[in-house]
Coordinates of C-alpha atoms in Angstrom, one line a residue:
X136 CA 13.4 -18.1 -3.6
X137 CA 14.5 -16.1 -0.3
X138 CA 13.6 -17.5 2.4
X139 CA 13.2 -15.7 6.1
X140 CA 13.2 -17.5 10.0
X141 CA 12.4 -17.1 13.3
X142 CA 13.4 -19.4 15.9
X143 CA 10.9 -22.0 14.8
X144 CA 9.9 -21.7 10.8
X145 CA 11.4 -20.6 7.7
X146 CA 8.9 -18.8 5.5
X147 CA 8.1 -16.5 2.0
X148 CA 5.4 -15.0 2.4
X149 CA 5.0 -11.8 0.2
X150 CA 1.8 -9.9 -1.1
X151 CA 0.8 -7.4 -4.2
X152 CA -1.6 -4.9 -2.4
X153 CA -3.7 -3.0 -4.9
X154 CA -5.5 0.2 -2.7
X155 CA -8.0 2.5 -4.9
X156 CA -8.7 6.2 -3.9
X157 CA -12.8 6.3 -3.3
X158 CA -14.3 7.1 -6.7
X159 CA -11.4 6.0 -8.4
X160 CA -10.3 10.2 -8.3
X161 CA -7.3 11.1 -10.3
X162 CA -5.3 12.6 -6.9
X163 CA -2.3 10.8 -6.6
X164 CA 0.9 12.4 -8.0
X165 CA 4.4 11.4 -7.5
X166 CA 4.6 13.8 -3.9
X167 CA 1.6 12.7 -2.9
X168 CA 2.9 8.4 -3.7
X169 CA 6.2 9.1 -1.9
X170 CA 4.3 10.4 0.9
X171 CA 1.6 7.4 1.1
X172 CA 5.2 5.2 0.8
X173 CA 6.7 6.9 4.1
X174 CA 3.8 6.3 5.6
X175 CA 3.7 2.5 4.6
X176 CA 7.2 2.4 5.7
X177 CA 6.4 4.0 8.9
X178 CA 3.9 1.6 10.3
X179 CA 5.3 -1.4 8.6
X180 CA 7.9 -2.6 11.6
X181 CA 5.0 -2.6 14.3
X182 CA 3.0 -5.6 11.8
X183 CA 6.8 -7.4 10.6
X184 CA 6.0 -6.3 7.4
X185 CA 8.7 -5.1 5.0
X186 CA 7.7 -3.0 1.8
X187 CA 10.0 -4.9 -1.3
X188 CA 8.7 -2.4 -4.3
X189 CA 6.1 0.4 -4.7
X190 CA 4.5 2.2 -7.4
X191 CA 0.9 4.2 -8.4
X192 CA -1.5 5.8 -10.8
X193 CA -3.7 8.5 -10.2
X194 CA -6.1 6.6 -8.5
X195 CA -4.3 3.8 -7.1
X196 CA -1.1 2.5 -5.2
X197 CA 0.8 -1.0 -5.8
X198 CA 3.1 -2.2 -2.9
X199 CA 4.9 -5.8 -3.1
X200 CA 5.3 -6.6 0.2
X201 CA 6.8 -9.6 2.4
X202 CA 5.6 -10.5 6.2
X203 CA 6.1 -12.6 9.1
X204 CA 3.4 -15.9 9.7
X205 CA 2.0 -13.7 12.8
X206 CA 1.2 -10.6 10.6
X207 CA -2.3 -9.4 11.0
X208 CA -2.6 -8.1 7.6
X209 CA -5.9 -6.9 7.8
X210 CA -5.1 -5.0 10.9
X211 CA -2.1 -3.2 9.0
X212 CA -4.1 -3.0 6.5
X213 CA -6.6 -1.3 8.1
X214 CA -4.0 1.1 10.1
X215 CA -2.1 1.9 7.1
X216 CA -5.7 3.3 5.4
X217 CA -6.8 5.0 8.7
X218 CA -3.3 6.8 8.9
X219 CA -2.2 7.5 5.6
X220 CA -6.4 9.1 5.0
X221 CA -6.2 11.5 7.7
X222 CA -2.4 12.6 7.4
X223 CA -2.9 13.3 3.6
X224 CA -6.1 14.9 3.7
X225 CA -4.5 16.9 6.2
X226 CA -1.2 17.9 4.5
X227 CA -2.5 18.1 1.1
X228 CA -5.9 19.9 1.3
X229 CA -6.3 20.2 -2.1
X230 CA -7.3 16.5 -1.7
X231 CA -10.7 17.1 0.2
X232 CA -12.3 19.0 -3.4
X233 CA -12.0 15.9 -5.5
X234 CA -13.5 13.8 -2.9
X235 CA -17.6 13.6 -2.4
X236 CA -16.8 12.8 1.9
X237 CA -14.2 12.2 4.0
X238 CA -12.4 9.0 2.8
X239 CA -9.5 9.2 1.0
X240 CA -8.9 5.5 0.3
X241 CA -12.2 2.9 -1.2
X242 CA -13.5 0.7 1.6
X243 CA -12.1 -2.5 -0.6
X244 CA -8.3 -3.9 -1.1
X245 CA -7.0 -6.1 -2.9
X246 CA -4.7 -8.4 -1.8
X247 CA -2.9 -11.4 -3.5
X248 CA -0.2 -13.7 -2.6
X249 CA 2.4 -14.0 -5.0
X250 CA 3.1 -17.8 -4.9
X251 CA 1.7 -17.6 -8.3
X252 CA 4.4 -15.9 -10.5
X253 CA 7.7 -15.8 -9.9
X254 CA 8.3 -12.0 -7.7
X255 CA 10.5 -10.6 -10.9
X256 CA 7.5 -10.8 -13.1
X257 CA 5.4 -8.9 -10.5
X258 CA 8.3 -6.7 -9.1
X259 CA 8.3 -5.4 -13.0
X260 CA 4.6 -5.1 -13.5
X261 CA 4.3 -3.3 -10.5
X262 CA 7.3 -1.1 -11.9
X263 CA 5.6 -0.4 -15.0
X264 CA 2.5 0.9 -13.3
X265 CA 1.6 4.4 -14.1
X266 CA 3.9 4.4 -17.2
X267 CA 2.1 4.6 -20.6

């Protein structure tokens, strides 16, 4: 297990975030997924959150992640959706005529900590995603 630290803890603390496009549309494609992962990686430093893996489908991102104790996750969380909706409606119009209204991303998450499984075993199903 790696372990990070501050000045006062040592700590592993790393997440498998599931996000689903509203209606579960088929509009992610490999341009569009590098582009939601820039973004990730964009906002990421502001919450001490580091992206560790990434894949998708067509309707739906997986992102392994690790964070610091003080993350607000659901604040990143909620940044990272705000963000990533407006600048890929915005750069990929095409976008707006599979949706029924202005959200790109479903108003649910899913979010699990991976204490469970060992992070190999996830790091590879996430790696597998979108592969038939």
């Amino acid at each position: 297990m790696e372990l990070q630290n501050n000045n006062h803890s040592v700590f592993s603390l790393n997440y498998h975030l599931v996000l689903v496009v509203k209606y579960r549309r088929k509009v992610i494609d490999d341009d569009i997924s590098a582009r939601l992962r820039e973004i990730f990686e964009y906002i990421q430093p502001t919450y001490k959150i580091t992206l560790q893996e990434w894949n998708h489908d067509q309707d739906h991102i997986h992102a392994l992640f690790s964070s610091h104790p003080k993350s607000e996750l659901t604040k990143f969380l909620n940044a990272y959706k705000s963000a990533s909706s407006r600048l890929i409606k915005k750069e990929y119009p095409q976008i707006r005529e599979k949706l029924w209204n202005e959200y790109f991303w479903s108003r649910s998450f899913c979010l699990i900590s991976t204490g469970g499984a060992p992070i190999e075993v996830i790091r590879k199903y996430i790696e597998s995603q979108g592969s038939k």
